[in-house]
Structures are given as C-alpha cells and as structure tokens.
XYZ file of C-alpha atoms in Angstrom:
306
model
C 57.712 -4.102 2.055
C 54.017 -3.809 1.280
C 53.705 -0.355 3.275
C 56.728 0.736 1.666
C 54.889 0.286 -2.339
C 51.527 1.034 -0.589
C 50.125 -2.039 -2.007
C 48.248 -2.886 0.859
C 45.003 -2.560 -1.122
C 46.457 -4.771 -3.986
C 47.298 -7.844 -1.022
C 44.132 -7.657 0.150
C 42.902 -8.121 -3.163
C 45.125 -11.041 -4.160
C 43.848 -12.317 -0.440
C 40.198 -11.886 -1.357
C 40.471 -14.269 -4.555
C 42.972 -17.201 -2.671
C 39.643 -17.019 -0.415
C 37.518 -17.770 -2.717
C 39.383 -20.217 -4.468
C 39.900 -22.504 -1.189
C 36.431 -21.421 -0.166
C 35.285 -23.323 -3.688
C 37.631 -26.514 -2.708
C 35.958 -26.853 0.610
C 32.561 -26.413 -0.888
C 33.216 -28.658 -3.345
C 34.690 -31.387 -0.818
C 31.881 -31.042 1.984
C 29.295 -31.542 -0.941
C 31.228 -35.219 -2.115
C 31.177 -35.690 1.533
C 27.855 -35.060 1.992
C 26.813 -37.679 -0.659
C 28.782 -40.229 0.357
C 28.717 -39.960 3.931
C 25.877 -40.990 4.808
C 25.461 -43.834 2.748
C 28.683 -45.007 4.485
C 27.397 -44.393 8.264
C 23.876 -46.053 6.702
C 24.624 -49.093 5.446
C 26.565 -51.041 8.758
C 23.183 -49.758 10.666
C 20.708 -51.326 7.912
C 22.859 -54.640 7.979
C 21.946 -54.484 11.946
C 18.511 -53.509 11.328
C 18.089 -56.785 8.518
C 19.555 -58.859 11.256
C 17.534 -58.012 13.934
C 14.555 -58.225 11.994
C 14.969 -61.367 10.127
C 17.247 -62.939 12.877
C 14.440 -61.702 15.416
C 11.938 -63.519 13.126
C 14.161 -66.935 12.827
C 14.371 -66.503 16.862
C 10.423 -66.476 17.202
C 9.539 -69.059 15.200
C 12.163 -71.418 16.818
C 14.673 -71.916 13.653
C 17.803 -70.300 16.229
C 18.443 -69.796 19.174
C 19.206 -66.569 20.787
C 23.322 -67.172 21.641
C 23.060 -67.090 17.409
C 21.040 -64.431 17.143
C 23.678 -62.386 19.522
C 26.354 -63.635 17.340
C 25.581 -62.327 13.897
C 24.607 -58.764 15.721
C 28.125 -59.188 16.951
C 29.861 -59.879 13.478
C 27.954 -56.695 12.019
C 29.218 -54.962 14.675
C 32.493 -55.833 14.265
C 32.687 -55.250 10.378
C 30.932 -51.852 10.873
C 34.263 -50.081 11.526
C 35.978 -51.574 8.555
C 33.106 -50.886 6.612
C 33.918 -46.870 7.782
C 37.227 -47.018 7.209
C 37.210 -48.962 3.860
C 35.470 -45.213 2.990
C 37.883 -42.944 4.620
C 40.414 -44.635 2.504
C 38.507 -44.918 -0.501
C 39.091 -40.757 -0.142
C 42.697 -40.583 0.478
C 42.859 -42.741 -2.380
C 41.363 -40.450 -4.664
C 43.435 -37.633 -3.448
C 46.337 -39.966 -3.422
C 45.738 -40.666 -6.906
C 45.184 -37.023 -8.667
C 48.527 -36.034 -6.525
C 50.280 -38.944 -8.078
C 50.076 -37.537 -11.326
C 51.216 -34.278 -10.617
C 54.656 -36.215 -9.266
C 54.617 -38.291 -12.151
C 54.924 -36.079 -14.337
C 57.948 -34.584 -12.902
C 59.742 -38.480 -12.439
C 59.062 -39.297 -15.974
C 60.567 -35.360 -17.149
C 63.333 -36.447 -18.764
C 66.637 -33.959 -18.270
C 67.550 -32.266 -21.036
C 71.454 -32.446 -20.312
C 73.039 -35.351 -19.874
C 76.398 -37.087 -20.313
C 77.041 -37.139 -23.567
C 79.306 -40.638 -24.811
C 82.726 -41.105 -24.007
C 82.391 -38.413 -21.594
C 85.333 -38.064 -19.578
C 87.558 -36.678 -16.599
C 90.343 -34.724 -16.130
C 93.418 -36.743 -15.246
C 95.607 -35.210 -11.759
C 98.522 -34.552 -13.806
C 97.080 -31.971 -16.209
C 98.531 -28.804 -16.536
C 94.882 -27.402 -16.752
C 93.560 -28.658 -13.083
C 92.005 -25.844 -11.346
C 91.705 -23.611 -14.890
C 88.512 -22.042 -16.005
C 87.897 -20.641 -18.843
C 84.528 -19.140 -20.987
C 85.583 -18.976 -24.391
C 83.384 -16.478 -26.726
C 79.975 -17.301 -24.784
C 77.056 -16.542 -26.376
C 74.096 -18.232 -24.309
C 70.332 -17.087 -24.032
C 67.720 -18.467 -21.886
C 65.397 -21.153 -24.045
C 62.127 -19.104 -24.476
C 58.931 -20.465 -24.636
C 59.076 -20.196 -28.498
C 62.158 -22.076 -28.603
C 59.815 -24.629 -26.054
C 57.053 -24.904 -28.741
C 59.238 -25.700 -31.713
C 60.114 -22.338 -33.129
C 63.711 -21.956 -33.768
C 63.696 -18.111 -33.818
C 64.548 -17.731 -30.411
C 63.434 -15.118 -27.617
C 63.664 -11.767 -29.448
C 62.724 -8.056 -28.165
C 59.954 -6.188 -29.765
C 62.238 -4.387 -32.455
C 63.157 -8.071 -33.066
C 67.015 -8.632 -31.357
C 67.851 -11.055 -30.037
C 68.343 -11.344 -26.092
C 71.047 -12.794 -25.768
C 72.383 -12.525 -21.868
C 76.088 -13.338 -22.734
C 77.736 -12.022 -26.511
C 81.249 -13.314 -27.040
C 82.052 -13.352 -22.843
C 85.436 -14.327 -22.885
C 87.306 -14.584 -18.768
C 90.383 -16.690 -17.933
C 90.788 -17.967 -14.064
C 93.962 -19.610 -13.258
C 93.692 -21.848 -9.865
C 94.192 -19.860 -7.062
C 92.556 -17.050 -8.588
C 89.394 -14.949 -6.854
C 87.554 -13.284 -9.904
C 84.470 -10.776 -9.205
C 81.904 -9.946 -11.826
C 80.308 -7.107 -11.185
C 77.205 -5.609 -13.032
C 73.554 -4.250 -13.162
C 70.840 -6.754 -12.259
C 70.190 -9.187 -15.557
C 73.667 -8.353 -17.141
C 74.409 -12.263 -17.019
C 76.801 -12.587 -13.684
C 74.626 -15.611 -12.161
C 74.720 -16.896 -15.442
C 78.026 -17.239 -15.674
C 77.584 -19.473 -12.485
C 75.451 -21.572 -13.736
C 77.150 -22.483 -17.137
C 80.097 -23.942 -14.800
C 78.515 -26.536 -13.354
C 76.478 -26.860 -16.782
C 73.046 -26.009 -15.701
C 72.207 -24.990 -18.707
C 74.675 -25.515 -21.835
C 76.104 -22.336 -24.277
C 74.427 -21.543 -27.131
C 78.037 -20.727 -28.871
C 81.180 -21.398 -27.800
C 82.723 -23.104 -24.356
C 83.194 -23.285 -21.151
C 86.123 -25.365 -19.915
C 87.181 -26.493 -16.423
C 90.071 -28.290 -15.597
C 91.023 -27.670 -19.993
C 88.219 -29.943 -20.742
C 84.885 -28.583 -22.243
C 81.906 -29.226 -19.519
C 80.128 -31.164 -22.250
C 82.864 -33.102 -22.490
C 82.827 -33.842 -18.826
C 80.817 -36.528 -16.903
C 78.043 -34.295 -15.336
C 78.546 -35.839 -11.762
C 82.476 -35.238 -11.697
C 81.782 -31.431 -12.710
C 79.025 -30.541 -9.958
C 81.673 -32.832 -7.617
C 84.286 -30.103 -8.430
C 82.119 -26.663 -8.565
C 79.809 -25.371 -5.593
C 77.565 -22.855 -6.117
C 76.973 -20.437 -3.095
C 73.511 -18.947 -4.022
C 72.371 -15.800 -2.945
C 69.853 -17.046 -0.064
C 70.797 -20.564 1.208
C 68.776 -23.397 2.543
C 68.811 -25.971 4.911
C 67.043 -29.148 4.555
C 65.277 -30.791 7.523
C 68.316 -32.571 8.254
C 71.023 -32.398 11.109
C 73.690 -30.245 10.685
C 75.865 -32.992 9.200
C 73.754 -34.163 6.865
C 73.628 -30.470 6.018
C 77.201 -29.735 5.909
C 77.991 -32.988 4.175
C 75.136 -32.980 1.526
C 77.469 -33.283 -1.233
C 79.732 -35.862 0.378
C 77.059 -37.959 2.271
C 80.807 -40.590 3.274
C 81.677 -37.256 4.965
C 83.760 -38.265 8.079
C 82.951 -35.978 11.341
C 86.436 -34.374 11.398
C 85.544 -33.139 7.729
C 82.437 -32.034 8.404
C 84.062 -29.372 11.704
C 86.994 -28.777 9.350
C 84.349 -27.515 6.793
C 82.082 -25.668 9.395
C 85.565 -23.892 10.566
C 86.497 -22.608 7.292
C 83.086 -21.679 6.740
C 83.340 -19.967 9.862
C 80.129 -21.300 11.258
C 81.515 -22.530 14.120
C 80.937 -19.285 15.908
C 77.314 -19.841 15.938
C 76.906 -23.282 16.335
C 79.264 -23.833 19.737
C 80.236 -27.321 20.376
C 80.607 -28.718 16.664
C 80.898 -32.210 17.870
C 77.489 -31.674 19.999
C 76.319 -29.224 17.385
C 76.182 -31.308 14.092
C 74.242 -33.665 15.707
C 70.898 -30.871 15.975
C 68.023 -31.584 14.349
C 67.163 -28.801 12.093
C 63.645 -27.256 10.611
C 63.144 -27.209 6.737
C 64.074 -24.019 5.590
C 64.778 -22.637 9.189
C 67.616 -22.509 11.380
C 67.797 -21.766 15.634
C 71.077 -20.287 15.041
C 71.300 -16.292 14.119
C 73.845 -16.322 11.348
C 73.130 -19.791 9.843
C 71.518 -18.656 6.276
C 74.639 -16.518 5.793
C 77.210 -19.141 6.739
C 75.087 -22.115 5.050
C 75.989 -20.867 1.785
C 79.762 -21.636 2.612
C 79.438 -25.206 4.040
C 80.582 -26.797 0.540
C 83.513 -24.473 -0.269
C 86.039 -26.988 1.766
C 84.958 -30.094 -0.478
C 84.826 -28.349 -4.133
C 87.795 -26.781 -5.556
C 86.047 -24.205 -7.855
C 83.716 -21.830 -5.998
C 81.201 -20.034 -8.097
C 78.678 -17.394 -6.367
C-alpha cells in the first residue's frame, strides 16, 4: 500500500517524529531515574556504614558484644531489599496513577443513550415480530459544534446541512434479505447502526418488532439485532467464549450449531476439540476465521444487519 501511493518518504517522516517523541519519554525517564536511583541504592549502604562505625565503636569500648554487633549488620541487611523495592514500586505507582486517570475518565463517561422509562418489549404474539421498519429518517452525525453547545449542527461550507439520511423510508418483513447498495458515505452502515440504536434519529423512527427502538429496553434490542461488521475480531478468548459472546449460558451443542451455520466448521475441524482453542487477541491460527467470525452471532439474533 505505501509503494503503491509512493509515500514511502512521507512514512519515514511520520517514523522520524514517533522517534523522537519516545526518544523524549526515555530521556525524560532515565533522567527521574537517575535522581532517584542512587539515593535509593545509597541509603541501605550508609545505614551499614553508621552501624559499623558506631556499632564498631560500642564494640571497642566494651558497651556490646560482637554476636550484637553481627546482628544489627544483619537486620540492615535484611531491610536493604525492601528498602529497593519500596522504590521500584514507588514508580509503578506513579505510572499506575497517571494511567488511572486516563481509565477513569472513560468509567465515569456517562452514555448518552439509555433506556428511557417504561421502556418496554415486544410481546411473542405481535403481529409485528420480526418487522423493521425506518420511517422518514433524517439522522446526522453529532459534530463537534453540536459537542460544544452550538445547536446549528455540522453544515458544509455553502452552509447545508449534512445530513447522511433525508426522509429514508425501507420496510423489511421477517424473512426478508434487503441489500443497500451505494457509494462510500451514502449512509448504508448507518442504517446498521440506527437498528440496534447506536446512535438515535434526528427525525423520525426506526421500529423493530412495531415498537420504536427508543421505546425498547436497550439490552432486549442488541439481544435481537447482530451486527456483522466489515472486518471482525476475536477476543483472546477460546472459540466458545468467542462464538457465544453474546450468550455467555451458551450450551456446547449451540455453540457447533452456530459455528455450522456460520459455516466455520470447515476450518476449525473437530468443533467439540476445536472450541476449546485458546485464541490470540485480534488473531486467529485458522485461514478463513476473520471472514467466518463475522457470522458466529447470526444463529442467536433474529435480525441480521451488515
């Protein structure tokens, strides 16, 4: 890919300045080190030194004996290692700390869609189950205006607005397979993504099973919608736990039956062997995996949205 833009200049480039950021960290950190380093390694020796001299001194004169004298030179040895260590994690602390507010601040994020009250599900017997519908969409991605309090919205230069879906209106009976086909940005993963209510319409709504997602509690929807994206990934997980991510009480029978219809079972061999294999994060030992990943949930979702 970089041959094929001739941007091998422009890598090396982006290279050079990584370098030289993470050349600046490791200055940075061998300096802190060499301050406090020493005084670390110094100060178990000095308590030796203090005891040997005045202990030494105490010896001479007759005050203790020399079985004490061993003894204390002992204990400082013994609490010199601590002494190291209580430094080594006086470090990781530090680190452990500025790292802790980074994650912090993504547990305390509070989502921006949630159930809203008396949200509800659809009951077995409605004549809707299975239904979706998108009825006169309008949606637009929040921009970073919209972020900072501005209620104009994301707009072009000659000032229209960009919307990615304008009164989108689609129908899909159960049983029906639907493909939306477009250039790249005309709003087809969008449409995927409003299902499951990822993000919510600007105008309009989108109904599954005849009930407005908004309507719906959040964890019954995403139980009855699986998104296949376009490059899948597996956690560092067995295959099980990968197959059965969305149904964790998954029994093993499900979990084949799933990996059949998903027809991954080519690949993997012996499923009941198979589903036991540890895999990598984000890696697979088996050549069509990524492709077939993507498929695992279809058997344990009854909407399917790509």
């Amino acid at each position: 890919m970089v041959k094929s833009f001739a941007a091998e200049f422009d890598q090396i480039a982006l290279l050079a300045r990584a370098a030289d950021r993470l050349r600046w960290a490791a200055t940075a950190l061998i300096e802190a080190r060499a301050r406090f380093n020493p005084v670390i390694e110094a100060l178990p020796r000095l308590g030796m030194a203090l005891v040997l001299l005045y202990g030494g001194h105490l010896a001479i004169d007759g005050q203790i004996g020399v079985g004490s004298l061993l003894a204390f030179s002992g204990y400082v040895t013994m609490i010199a290692m601590p002494f190291r260590m209580f430094g080594f994690v006086l470090i990781q602390a530090q680190r452990a700390a500025a790292s802790s507010l980074r994650i912090y601040e993504i547990l305390d994020e509070e989502p921006a869609i949630v159930d809203r009250p008396g949200a509800r599900e659809p009951t077995l017997d409605s004549p809707d189950l299975g239904r979706v519908e998108f009825r006169d969409v309008v949606f637009d991605y929040p921009s970073t205006s919209r972020l900072s309090g501005d209620s104009t919205g994301s707009t072009l230069s000659g000032g229209q607005p960009t919307s990615v879906l304008n009164g989108f209106n689609l129908v899909i009976e159960p049983g029906e397979t639907v493909a939306i086909v477009g250039r790249t940005g005309c709003g087809k993963s969008t449409v995927a993504r409003l299902l499951p209510r990822f993000y919510d319409v600007s105008s309009g709504a989108v109904l599954v099973d005849g009930i407005d997602v908004r309507d719906r509690k959040l964890s019954g929807l995403r139980d009855a919608v699986s998104q296949v994206p376009d490059e899948s990934f597996l956690f560092s997980e067995s295959l099980h736990d990968n197959v059965a991510f969305g149904r964790p009480d998954a029994r093993r029978s499900e979990v084949e039956a799933a990996s059949r219809v998903a027809q991954a079972d080519g690949f993997i061999g012996d499923l009941a062997m198979a589903t036991t294999k540890w895999l990598a994060s984000g890696a697979t030992p088996f050549p069509a995996a990524n492709a077939s990943a993507s498929l695992w949930p279809v058997p344990f979702s009854p909407i399917l949205a790509s």
